Amino acid sequence: MATFHIDDTRSLGTIAPEIYGHFSEHLGRCIYEGIFVKPDSGIPNVNGMRTDVVEALREIRVPVLRWPGGCFADEYHWKDGIGPKEQRKRMVNTHWGGVVEDNSFGTHEYFELCRQLGCKTYINGNVGSGTVQEMSEWVEYMTFDGVSPMAQLRAENGHKEPWRVDYFGVGNENWGCGGNMTPEYYANLYRRYQTYVRHYDHAAPIKKICGGPNVDDDNWTEKVLATCFASPHPEDGFHGFMDGLSLHYYVHPGGWRHKGSATVFTEEEWYTTLKKALYMEDLIRLHGGILDRYDPEKKIGLIVDEWGAWYDVEPGTNPGFLYQQNTMRDALVAAVTLNIFNNHCDRVKMACIAQMVNVLQSVLLTEGPAMVKTPTWHVFRMYREHQGAQALPVTAKDLPVVGGGLPAVQASASSGKSGAVTVTAANLSVTAPQPVHLELAAGRPAQVCGTLLTGEAHAHNTFDAPDAVAERPLEAAVRDGGVDFVLPPCSVASVQLV
Ligand code: AHR
Protein backbone atom coordinates (compact mmCIF):
# COMPACT_ATOMS: atom_id res chain seq x y z
CA MET A 1 0.00 0.00 0.00
CA ALA A 2 1.29 3.50 -0.87
CA THR A 3 1.46 5.65 2.25
CA PHE A 4 1.53 9.43 2.19
CA HIS A 5 2.61 11.30 5.30
CA ILE A 6 1.16 14.82 5.34
CA ASP A 7 2.78 17.30 7.67
CA ASP A 8 -0.12 19.51 8.62
CA THR A 9 1.98 21.31 11.23
CA ARG A 10 4.10 23.06 8.60
CA SER A 11 3.38 25.17 5.50
CA LEU A 12 5.40 25.26 2.29
CA GLY A 13 3.73 28.58 1.48
CA THR A 14 0.49 29.87 0.09
CA ILE A 15 -0.77 28.29 -3.12
CA ALA A 16 -1.41 31.39 -5.24
CA PRO A 17 -4.91 31.04 -6.72
CA GLU A 18 -3.31 32.19 -10.00
CA ILE A 19 -1.64 28.75 -10.29
CA TYR A 20 -5.09 27.66 -11.53
CA GLY A 21 -5.07 30.32 -14.26
CA HIS A 22 -6.05 30.12 -17.92
CA PHE A 23 -4.92 31.39 -21.29
CA SER A 24 -7.14 32.55 -24.17
CA GLU A 25 -5.60 33.52 -27.48
CA HIS A 26 -7.02 34.74 -30.77
CA LEU A 27 -6.45 31.26 -32.12
CA GLY A 28 -8.92 28.98 -33.88
CA ARG A 29 -12.23 28.80 -32.01
CA CYS A 30 -10.99 29.80 -28.57
CA ILE A 31 -12.25 33.38 -28.38
CA TYR A 32 -14.60 33.46 -31.38
CA GLU A 33 -17.34 30.80 -31.06
CA GLY A 34 -15.81 29.29 -27.91
CA ILE A 35 -16.28 32.31 -25.65
CA PHE A 36 -17.56 35.22 -27.69
CA VAL A 37 -20.53 35.02 -30.04
CA LYS A 38 -22.64 37.56 -31.86
CA PRO A 39 -25.29 38.82 -29.43
CA ASP A 40 -28.02 37.76 -31.91
CA SER A 41 -26.43 34.35 -32.66
CA GLY A 42 -29.18 32.44 -30.90
CA ILE A 43 -26.59 31.14 -28.39
CA PRO A 44 -27.49 32.52 -24.95
CA ASN A 45 -24.97 35.23 -24.05
CA VAL A 46 -24.45 38.35 -21.99
CA ASN A 47 -22.77 41.11 -23.98
CA GLY A 48 -21.50 38.43 -26.36
CA MET A 49 -20.03 36.11 -23.69
CA ARG A 50 -21.56 32.63 -23.86
CA THR A 51 -23.61 32.00 -20.75
CA ASP A 52 -22.89 28.24 -20.67
CA VAL A 53 -19.14 28.82 -20.95
CA VAL A 54 -19.04 31.60 -18.35
CA GLU A 55 -21.06 29.48 -15.90
CA ALA A 56 -18.79 26.46 -16.37
CA LEU A 57 -15.69 28.63 -15.89
CA ARG A 58 -17.09 30.27 -12.77
CA GLU A 59 -17.64 26.81 -11.33
CA ILE A 60 -13.91 26.07 -11.49
CA ARG A 61 -13.14 29.56 -10.10
CA VAL A 62 -10.91 30.87 -12.89
CA PRO A 63 -8.55 33.17 -10.95
CA VAL A 64 -6.77 34.93 -13.84
CA LEU A 65 -7.00 35.04 -17.62
CA ARG A 66 -4.10 35.75 -19.97
CA TRP A 67 -4.92 37.46 -23.31
CA PRO A 68 -4.54 38.13 -26.31
CA GLY A 69 -1.68 35.65 -26.98
CA GLY A 70 0.61 33.78 -27.37
CA CYS A 71 2.23 34.39 -30.71
CA PHE A 72 -0.77 36.54 -31.60
CA ALA A 73 0.23 39.07 -28.93
CA ASP A 74 3.36 40.12 -30.79
CA GLU A 75 1.41 41.13 -33.86
CA TYR A 76 -1.62 42.53 -32.08
CA HIS A 77 -2.15 46.27 -32.33
CA TRP A 78 -4.62 47.12 -29.63
CA LYS A 79 -6.05 50.22 -31.31
CA ASP A 80 -7.46 47.92 -34.02
CA GLY A 81 -9.73 46.41 -31.36
CA ILE A 82 -11.46 49.48 -29.90
CA GLY A 83 -14.24 51.78 -31.07
CA PRO A 84 -17.33 51.03 -33.16
CA LYS A 85 -17.20 47.40 -34.28
CA GLU A 86 -18.11 48.08 -37.90
CA GLN A 87 -15.12 50.40 -38.18
CA ARG A 88 -12.59 48.03 -36.62
CA LYS A 89 -9.75 46.94 -38.82
CA ARG A 90 -9.90 43.49 -40.38
CA MET A 91 -6.57 41.70 -40.50
CA VAL A 92 -5.08 38.30 -41.29
CA ASN A 93 -4.23 36.09 -38.35
CA THR A 94 -0.94 34.97 -39.89
CA HIS A 95 0.05 32.63 -37.07
CA TRP A 96 -3.18 30.76 -36.74
CA GLY A 97 -4.90 29.51 -39.86
CA GLY A 98 -4.58 32.68 -41.96
CA VAL A 99 -8.19 33.57 -41.17
CA VAL A 100 -9.66 37.06 -41.07
CA GLU A 101 -9.58 38.61 -37.61
CA ASP A 102 -12.28 41.26 -37.43
CA ASN A 103 -11.15 42.59 -34.05
CA SER A 104 -14.69 42.44 -32.68
CA PHE A 105 -13.20 41.08 -29.46
CA GLY A 106 -10.80 43.71 -28.12
CA THR A 107 -9.81 45.43 -24.91
CA HIS A 108 -13.35 46.35 -23.77
CA GLU A 109 -14.63 42.85 -24.49
CA TYR A 110 -11.72 41.26 -22.60
CA PHE A 111 -12.43 43.28 -19.46
CA GLU A 112 -16.13 42.47 -19.77
CA LEU A 113 -15.25 38.76 -19.90
CA CYS A 114 -13.05 39.05 -16.82
CA ARG A 115 -15.82 40.96 -15.03
CA GLN A 116 -18.25 38.13 -15.74
CA LEU A 117 -15.71 35.51 -14.66
CA GLY A 118 -14.72 37.51 -11.56
CA CYS A 119 -11.05 36.93 -12.34
CA LYS A 120 -7.80 38.90 -12.36
CA THR A 121 -6.47 40.33 -15.61
CA TYR A 122 -3.26 39.46 -17.43
CA ILE A 123 -2.57 41.40 -20.63
CA ASN A 124 0.28 40.36 -22.90
CA GLY A 125 1.87 43.29 -24.75
CA ASN A 126 3.52 43.44 -28.17
CA VAL A 127 7.32 43.72 -28.26
CA GLY A 128 7.93 41.78 -31.49
CA SER A 129 6.18 44.18 -33.88
CA GLY A 130 4.94 46.97 -31.63
CA THR A 131 6.50 50.17 -30.39
CA VAL A 132 7.22 51.36 -26.88
CA GLN A 133 4.72 54.16 -27.46
CA GLU A 134 2.00 51.69 -28.46
CA MET A 135 2.55 49.61 -25.33
CA SER A 136 2.72 52.65 -23.11
CA GLU A 137 -0.51 54.07 -24.55
CA TRP A 138 -2.30 50.76 -24.05
CA VAL A 139 -1.43 50.84 -20.36
CA GLU A 140 -2.58 54.46 -20.19
CA TYR A 141 -5.82 53.57 -22.01
CA MET A 142 -6.60 50.76 -19.63
CA THR A 143 -5.54 52.17 -16.30
CA PHE A 144 -5.19 55.96 -16.22
CA ASP A 145 -7.82 57.72 -14.12
CA GLY A 146 -7.60 61.41 -15.02
CA VAL A 147 -7.27 63.76 -17.93
CA SER A 148 -5.14 62.27 -20.69
CA PRO A 149 -5.54 61.50 -24.38
CA MET A 150 -5.92 57.74 -23.82
CA ALA A 151 -8.26 58.08 -20.84
CA GLN A 152 -10.42 60.38 -22.95
CA LEU A 153 -10.42 57.90 -25.83
CA ARG A 154 -11.51 55.15 -23.45
CA ALA A 155 -14.36 57.35 -22.21
CA GLU A 156 -15.41 58.14 -25.78
CA ASN A 157 -15.55 54.39 -26.37
CA GLY A 158 -17.96 54.00 -23.50
CA HIS A 159 -15.81 53.25 -20.44
CA LYS A 160 -15.07 56.27 -18.30
CA GLU A 161 -13.66 54.33 -15.36
CA PRO A 162 -10.21 52.78 -15.70
CA TRP A 163 -9.84 49.03 -15.43
CA ARG A 164 -7.41 47.17 -13.26
CA VAL A 165 -4.54 45.37 -14.96
CA ASP A 166 -3.10 42.87 -12.50
CA TYR A 167 -0.34 41.45 -14.71
CA PHE A 168 1.32 42.70 -17.88
CA GLY A 169 3.52 40.46 -20.03
CA VAL A 170 6.21 42.30 -21.98
CA GLY A 171 6.28 40.20 -25.15
CA ASN A 172 5.73 36.48 -25.69
CA GLU A 173 8.22 33.81 -26.71
CA ASN A 174 10.61 36.45 -27.97
CA TRP A 175 13.13 33.68 -28.56
CA GLY A 176 10.73 32.40 -31.27
CA CYS A 177 7.47 33.71 -32.73
CA GLY A 178 7.87 36.98 -30.80
CA GLY A 179 10.82 38.18 -32.87
CA ASN A 180 13.49 35.43 -32.89
CA MET A 181 15.65 37.45 -30.52
CA THR A 182 18.78 36.54 -28.62
CA PRO A 183 18.45 36.65 -24.82
CA GLU A 184 20.76 39.66 -24.56
CA TYR A 185 18.77 41.62 -27.15
CA TYR A 186 15.41 40.75 -25.59
CA ALA A 187 16.63 41.53 -22.09
CA ASN A 188 17.64 45.03 -23.11
CA LEU A 189 14.35 45.56 -24.93
CA TYR A 190 12.54 44.26 -21.85
CA ARG A 191 14.30 46.81 -19.63
CA ARG A 192 13.26 49.56 -22.01
CA TYR A 193 9.64 48.53 -22.68
CA GLN A 194 8.80 47.76 -19.07
CA THR A 195 9.89 51.27 -18.07
CA TYR A 196 6.78 52.61 -19.80
CA VAL A 197 4.39 50.12 -18.24
CA ARG A 198 3.45 52.82 -15.72
CA HIS A 199 1.83 52.26 -12.37
CA TYR A 200 -0.93 54.86 -12.67
CA ASP A 201 -2.74 53.29 -9.74
CA HIS A 202 -0.15 53.20 -7.00
CA ALA A 203 -2.45 51.27 -4.73
CA ALA A 204 -2.53 48.44 -7.29
CA PRO A 205 0.79 48.37 -9.15
CA ILE A 206 0.85 46.25 -12.29
CA LYS A 207 2.97 43.12 -11.94
CA LYS A 208 5.38 42.94 -14.87
CA ILE A 209 6.16 39.59 -16.44
CA CYS A 210 9.41 39.20 -18.33
CA GLY A 211 9.50 36.70 -21.22
CA GLY A 212 11.27 33.61 -19.99
CA PRO A 213 12.70 30.43 -21.44
CA ASN A 214 11.43 27.76 -23.73
CA VAL A 215 11.46 24.46 -21.84
CA ASP A 216 15.03 23.81 -20.60
CA ASP A 217 16.81 26.80 -22.17
CA ASP A 218 18.78 27.79 -19.08
CA ASN A 219 21.05 30.01 -21.18
CA TRP A 220 18.03 32.25 -21.86
CA THR A 221 17.18 32.41 -18.16
CA GLU A 222 20.80 33.12 -17.17
CA LYS A 223 21.33 35.89 -19.71
CA VAL A 224 17.97 37.58 -19.24
CA LEU A 225 18.32 37.63 -15.47
CA ALA A 226 21.93 38.85 -15.65
CA THR A 227 20.80 41.87 -17.70
CA CYS A 228 17.55 42.55 -15.89
CA PHE A 229 19.11 42.36 -12.44
CA ALA A 230 22.04 44.63 -13.34
CA SER A 231 21.32 47.97 -11.70
CA PRO A 232 23.13 51.29 -11.75
CA HIS A 233 21.81 51.77 -8.20
CA PRO A 234 22.12 48.41 -6.41
CA GLU A 235 22.17 50.18 -3.04
CA ASP A 236 18.47 51.06 -3.52
CA GLY A 237 17.37 47.55 -2.65
CA PHE A 238 16.81 46.83 -6.32
CA HIS A 239 15.55 43.36 -7.19
CA GLY A 240 15.23 43.26 -10.90
CA PHE A 241 12.93 44.95 -13.36
CA MET A 242 10.31 42.25 -13.04
CA ASP A 243 7.75 40.59 -10.81
CA GLY A 244 7.73 37.36 -12.73
CA LEU A 245 9.61 35.35 -15.33
CA SER A 246 7.57 33.20 -17.68
CA LEU A 247 8.20 29.57 -18.62
CA HIS A 248 6.51 27.70 -21.47
CA TYR A 249 6.41 23.94 -21.59
CA TYR A 250 4.11 21.67 -23.61
CA VAL A 251 3.90 17.88 -23.50
CA HIS A 252 4.19 16.41 -27.02
CA PRO A 253 4.11 12.63 -26.54
CA GLY A 254 5.64 11.87 -29.97
CA GLY A 255 7.88 14.94 -30.20
CA TRP A 256 7.23 18.27 -31.91
CA ARG A 257 6.87 16.91 -35.46
CA HIS A 258 4.70 13.86 -34.79
CA LYS A 259 2.86 14.73 -31.66
CA GLY A 260 0.39 11.85 -31.83
CA SER A 261 -3.37 11.59 -31.60
CA ALA A 262 -5.32 12.94 -28.63
CA THR A 263 -7.58 9.89 -28.48
CA VAL A 264 -5.74 6.99 -30.15
CA PHE A 265 -2.61 6.00 -28.24
CA THR A 266 -0.83 2.96 -26.87
CA GLU A 267 0.01 2.06 -23.29
CA GLU A 268 3.59 3.05 -24.03
CA GLU A 269 2.42 6.49 -25.21
CA TRP A 270 0.34 6.86 -22.06
CA TYR A 271 3.47 6.49 -19.92
CA THR A 272 5.60 8.65 -22.24
CA THR A 273 3.01 11.41 -21.91
CA LEU A 274 2.97 11.22 -18.12
CA LYS A 275 6.75 11.05 -17.93
CA LYS A 276 6.90 14.23 -19.98
CA ALA A 277 4.27 15.85 -17.74
CA LEU A 278 6.35 15.00 -14.64
CA TYR A 279 9.33 16.70 -16.30
CA MET A 280 7.72 20.00 -15.31
CA GLU A 281 9.25 19.48 -11.86
CA ASP A 282 12.79 19.30 -13.33
CA LEU A 283 12.13 22.51 -15.23
CA ILE A 284 10.95 24.33 -12.11
CA ARG A 285 14.08 23.17 -10.29
CA LEU A 286 16.32 24.18 -13.22
CA HIS A 287 14.98 27.71 -13.74
CA GLY A 288 14.06 28.14 -10.07
CA GLY A 289 17.68 27.36 -9.17
CA ILE A 290 18.91 30.18 -11.40
CA LEU A 291 16.26 32.54 -10.02
CA ASP A 292 17.37 31.62 -6.47
CA ARG A 293 20.79 33.14 -7.13
CA TYR A 294 19.29 36.51 -8.08
CA ASP A 295 16.25 36.41 -5.87
CA PRO A 296 16.87 34.20 -2.83
CA GLU A 297 13.84 35.64 -1.07
CA LYS A 298 11.64 34.34 -3.88
CA LYS A 299 9.94 37.64 -4.61
CA ILE A 300 9.96 36.96 -8.35
CA GLY A 301 7.41 34.40 -9.48
CA LEU A 302 8.04 31.68 -12.01
CA ILE A 303 5.00 32.19 -14.24
CA VAL A 304 4.22 29.03 -16.21
CA ASP A 305 1.82 30.89 -18.46
CA GLU A 306 1.61 28.18 -21.13
CA TRP A 307 1.44 24.51 -20.25
CA GLY A 308 -0.51 21.42 -21.25
CA ALA A 309 -0.62 18.53 -23.71
CA TRP A 310 -0.33 19.35 -27.41
CA TYR A 311 -1.36 16.63 -29.89
CA ASP A 312 -2.11 16.46 -33.61
CA VAL A 313 -5.32 18.31 -34.47
CA GLU A 314 -8.53 16.31 -34.75
CA PRO A 315 -8.81 14.78 -38.24
CA GLY A 316 -10.61 17.08 -40.68
CA THR A 317 -10.09 20.25 -38.64
CA ASN A 318 -8.03 23.30 -39.64
CA PRO A 319 -4.38 22.51 -38.76
CA GLY A 320 -3.94 26.14 -37.67
CA PHE A 321 -6.77 25.93 -35.13
CA LEU A 322 -5.11 23.42 -32.77
CA TYR A 323 -8.39 21.73 -31.88
CA GLN A 324 -7.92 18.48 -29.96
CA GLN A 325 -10.03 16.11 -27.85
CA ASN A 326 -9.30 15.53 -24.20
CA THR A 327 -9.23 12.12 -22.49
CA MET A 328 -8.46 10.62 -19.09
CA ARG A 329 -4.82 10.88 -20.13
CA ASP A 330 -5.24 14.67 -20.11
CA ALA A 331 -6.90 14.51 -16.72
CA LEU A 332 -3.73 12.80 -15.48
CA VAL A 333 -1.49 15.40 -17.17
CA ALA A 334 -3.46 18.17 -15.46
CA ALA A 335 -3.51 16.39 -12.10
CA VAL A 336 0.23 15.70 -11.88
CA THR A 337 1.14 19.16 -13.20
CA LEU A 338 -1.10 20.97 -10.71
CA ASN A 339 0.29 18.79 -7.89
CA ILE A 340 3.80 19.86 -8.95
CA PHE A 341 2.79 23.52 -8.93
CA ASN A 342 1.25 23.17 -5.46
CA ASN A 343 4.41 21.52 -4.16
CA HIS A 344 6.54 24.35 -5.61
CA CYS A 345 4.26 27.23 -4.68
CA ASP A 346 7.17 29.06 -3.06
CA ARG A 347 8.41 29.87 -6.57
CA VAL A 348 5.52 29.18 -8.97
CA LYS A 349 3.15 32.11 -8.52
CA MET A 350 1.00 31.71 -11.60
CA ALA A 351 0.32 29.15 -14.31
CA CYS A 352 -2.05 29.31 -17.27
CA ILE A 353 -3.23 26.15 -18.99
CA ALA A 354 -3.24 26.38 -22.78
CA GLN A 355 -5.91 27.08 -23.69
CA MET A 356 -9.29 27.72 -22.15
CA VAL A 357 -11.78 26.65 -24.87
CA ASN A 358 -11.41 24.64 -28.12
CA VAL A 359 -7.61 24.93 -28.35
CA LEU A 360 -5.00 22.42 -27.11
CA GLN A 361 -5.72 21.05 -23.60
CA SER A 362 -8.99 22.88 -23.15
CA VAL A 363 -11.28 22.69 -20.17
CA LEU A 364 -14.30 23.20 -22.45
CA LEU A 365 -15.20 22.24 -26.03
CA THR A 366 -18.00 23.82 -28.03
CA GLU A 367 -19.86 22.99 -31.22
CA GLY A 368 -22.49 25.56 -32.20
CA PRO A 369 -24.74 25.99 -29.16
CA ALA A 370 -23.46 22.79 -27.47
CA MET A 371 -20.69 22.65 -24.86
CA VAL A 372 -18.90 19.80 -23.10
CA LYS A 373 -16.75 19.83 -20.00
CA THR A 374 -13.56 17.88 -20.57
CA PRO A 375 -11.84 15.58 -18.05
CA THR A 376 -9.37 18.44 -17.54
CA TRP A 377 -12.27 20.70 -16.44
CA HIS A 378 -13.17 18.12 -13.79
CA VAL A 379 -9.61 18.11 -12.46
CA PHE A 380 -9.68 21.91 -12.10
CA ARG A 381 -12.98 21.61 -10.27
CA MET A 382 -11.66 18.89 -7.95
CA TYR A 383 -8.53 20.93 -7.15
CA ARG A 384 -10.27 24.25 -6.54
CA GLU A 385 -9.97 24.05 -2.73
CA HIS A 386 -6.19 24.36 -3.11
CA GLN A 387 -6.56 27.94 -4.37
CA GLY A 388 -5.20 30.27 -1.69
CA ALA A 389 -4.62 27.41 0.79
CA GLN A 390 -1.37 26.56 2.61
CA ALA A 391 0.65 23.87 0.83
CA LEU A 392 1.66 21.02 3.15
CA PRO A 393 4.76 18.83 2.82
CA VAL A 394 3.90 15.34 1.55
CA THR A 395 6.25 12.36 1.86
CA ALA A 396 5.60 9.02 0.18
CA LYS A 397 6.49 5.59 1.59
CA ASP A 398 6.30 2.18 -0.11
CA LEU A 399 5.46 3.74 -3.44
CA PRO A 400 5.40 1.24 -6.32
CA VAL A 401 6.72 2.31 -9.71
CA VAL A 402 4.91 1.93 -13.04
CA GLY A 403 5.71 2.47 -16.71
CA GLY A 404 9.42 1.89 -16.31
CA GLY A 405 10.12 4.20 -13.38
CA LEU A 406 7.22 6.57 -12.75
CA PRO A 407 5.68 6.83 -9.28
CA ALA A 408 2.42 4.86 -9.21
CA VAL A 409 0.77 7.64 -7.24
CA GLN A 410 1.63 11.33 -7.13
CA ALA A 411 0.03 13.81 -4.72
CA SER A 412 -0.10 17.23 -3.10
CA ALA A 413 -1.89 18.54 -0.03
CA SER A 414 -3.03 21.83 1.43
CA SER A 415 -4.77 23.22 4.44
CA GLY A 416 -7.61 25.71 3.92
CA LYS A 417 -8.85 28.53 6.14
CA SER A 418 -11.29 26.22 7.92
CA GLY A 419 -8.42 23.87 8.80
CA ALA A 420 -9.69 21.12 6.49
CA VAL A 421 -6.91 19.33 4.64
CA THR A 422 -7.33 18.67 0.91
CA VAL A 423 -5.23 15.93 -0.69
CA THR A 424 -5.23 15.44 -4.44
CA ALA A 425 -3.75 12.22 -5.77
CA ALA A 426 -3.35 10.61 -9.19
CA ASN A 427 -2.89 6.94 -10.04
CA LEU A 428 -0.57 6.89 -13.04
CA SER A 429 -0.98 3.18 -13.71
CA VAL A 430 -3.04 2.37 -16.75
CA THR A 431 -3.87 -1.12 -15.45
CA ALA A 432 -3.39 -1.50 -11.69
CA PRO A 433 -5.53 -0.17 -8.84
CA GLN A 434 -3.54 1.33 -5.99
CA PRO A 435 -4.50 1.15 -2.29
CA VAL A 436 -3.51 4.41 -0.55
CA HIS A 437 -3.10 5.28 3.13
CA LEU A 438 -2.92 8.96 4.21
CA GLU A 439 -1.54 9.89 7.62
CA LEU A 440 -1.50 13.35 9.20
CA ALA A 441 1.30 14.58 11.47
CA ALA A 442 -1.12 16.40 13.77
CA GLY A 443 -3.22 13.34 14.46
CA ARG A 444 -6.20 11.39 13.49
CA PRO A 445 -8.79 12.92 11.14
CA ALA A 446 -12.38 12.61 12.35
CA GLN A 447 -14.06 12.61 8.96
CA VAL A 448 -13.22 12.07 5.34
CA CYS A 449 -15.03 12.65 2.07
CA GLY A 450 -13.80 12.76 -1.48
CA THR A 451 -14.38 12.83 -5.21
CA LEU A 452 -13.04 10.49 -7.86
CA LEU A 453 -12.52 10.91 -11.59
CA THR A 454 -11.74 7.72 -13.43
CA GLY A 455 -12.32 5.90 -16.70
CA GLU A 456 -10.57 3.89 -19.34
CA ALA A 457 -7.43 5.67 -20.55
CA HIS A 458 -9.04 6.87 -23.79
CA ALA A 459 -12.37 7.84 -22.24
CA HIS A 460 -13.56 11.32 -23.15
CA ASN A 461 -16.66 13.44 -23.33
CA THR A 462 -18.37 14.12 -26.65
CA PHE A 463 -21.34 16.20 -27.70
CA ASP A 464 -23.37 12.96 -27.86
CA ALA A 465 -22.07 11.64 -24.53
CA PRO A 466 -21.10 14.74 -22.50
CA ASP A 467 -20.90 12.89 -19.16
CA ALA A 468 -18.94 9.79 -20.17
CA VAL A 469 -16.21 11.02 -17.82
CA ALA A 470 -17.63 12.64 -14.69
CA GLU A 471 -16.81 12.96 -11.01
CA ARG A 472 -18.29 10.56 -8.52
CA PRO A 473 -17.98 10.09 -4.76
CA LEU A 474 -14.81 8.40 -3.52
CA GLU A 475 -15.17 5.58 -0.99
CA ALA A 476 -12.71 6.37 1.79
CA ALA A 477 -12.58 5.38 5.45
CA VAL A 478 -10.88 6.68 8.60
CA ARG A 479 -8.70 3.76 9.75
CA ASP A 480 -5.52 3.20 11.80
CA GLY A 481 -5.21 6.87 12.64
CA GLY A 482 -5.38 7.84 8.98
CA VAL A 483 -7.46 7.48 5.86
CA ASP A 484 -7.66 4.55 3.42
CA PHE A 485 -9.00 4.39 -0.10
CA VAL A 486 -8.29 2.66 -3.38
CA LEU A 487 -7.42 4.58 -6.53
CA PRO A 488 -8.60 2.71 -9.65
CA PRO A 489 -6.20 2.68 -12.61
CA CYS A 490 -6.15 6.00 -14.55
CA SER A 491 -7.73 8.01 -11.80
CA VAL A 492 -7.58 11.29 -9.92
CA ALA A 493 -8.99 11.82 -6.44
CA SER A 494 -9.62 14.80 -4.25
CA VAL A 495 -9.92 13.94 -0.55
CA GLN A 496 -11.02 16.26 2.28
CA LEU A 497 -9.91 15.40 5.79
CA VAL A 498 -11.48 17.20 8.73
O1 AHR B 1 -0.59 28.09 -27.31
C1 AHR B 1 -0.25 28.06 -28.64
C2 AHR B 1 1.07 28.76 -28.93
O2 AHR B 1 2.11 28.08 -28.30
C3 AHR B 1 1.22 30.16 -28.39
O3 AHR B 1 0.66 31.12 -29.22
C4 AHR B 1 2.69 30.33 -28.32
O4 AHR B 1 3.07 31.25 -27.32
C5 AHR B 1 3.20 28.92 -28.07
O5 AHR B 1 4.24 28.59 -28.91
Short mmCIF file of C-alpha atoms in Angstrom, two decimals, residues 51 72 86 162 177 243 255 259 273 306 317 324 360 378 399 401 420 426 445 456 458 487 498:
data_model
loop_
_atom_site.label_atom_id
_atom_site.label_comp_id
_atom_site.label_asym_id
_atom_site.label_seq_id
_atom_site.Cartn_x
_atom_site.Cartn_y
_atom_site.Cartn_z
CA THR A 51 -23.61 32.00 -20.75
CA PHE A 72 -0.77 36.54 -31.60
CA GLU A 86 -18.11 48.08 -37.90
CA PRO A 162 -10.21 52.78 -15.70
CA CYS A 177 7.47 33.71 -32.73
CA ASP A 243 7.75 40.59 -10.81
CA GLY A 255 7.88 14.94 -30.20
CA LYS A 259 2.86 14.73 -31.66
CA THR A 273 3.01 11.41 -21.91
CA GLU A 306 1.61 28.18 -21.13
CA THR A 317 -10.09 20.25 -38.64
CA GLN A 324 -7.92 18.48 -29.96
CA LEU A 360 -5.00 22.42 -27.11
CA HIS A 378 -13.17 18.12 -13.79
CA LEU A 399 5.46 3.74 -3.44
CA VAL A 401 6.72 2.31 -9.71
CA ALA A 420 -9.69 21.12 6.49
CA ALA A 426 -3.35 10.61 -9.19
CA PRO A 445 -8.79 12.92 11.14
CA GLU A 456 -10.57 3.89 -19.34
CA HIS A 458 -9.04 6.87 -23.79
CA LEU A 487 -7.42 4.58 -6.53
CA VAL A 498 -11.48 17.20 8.73
#
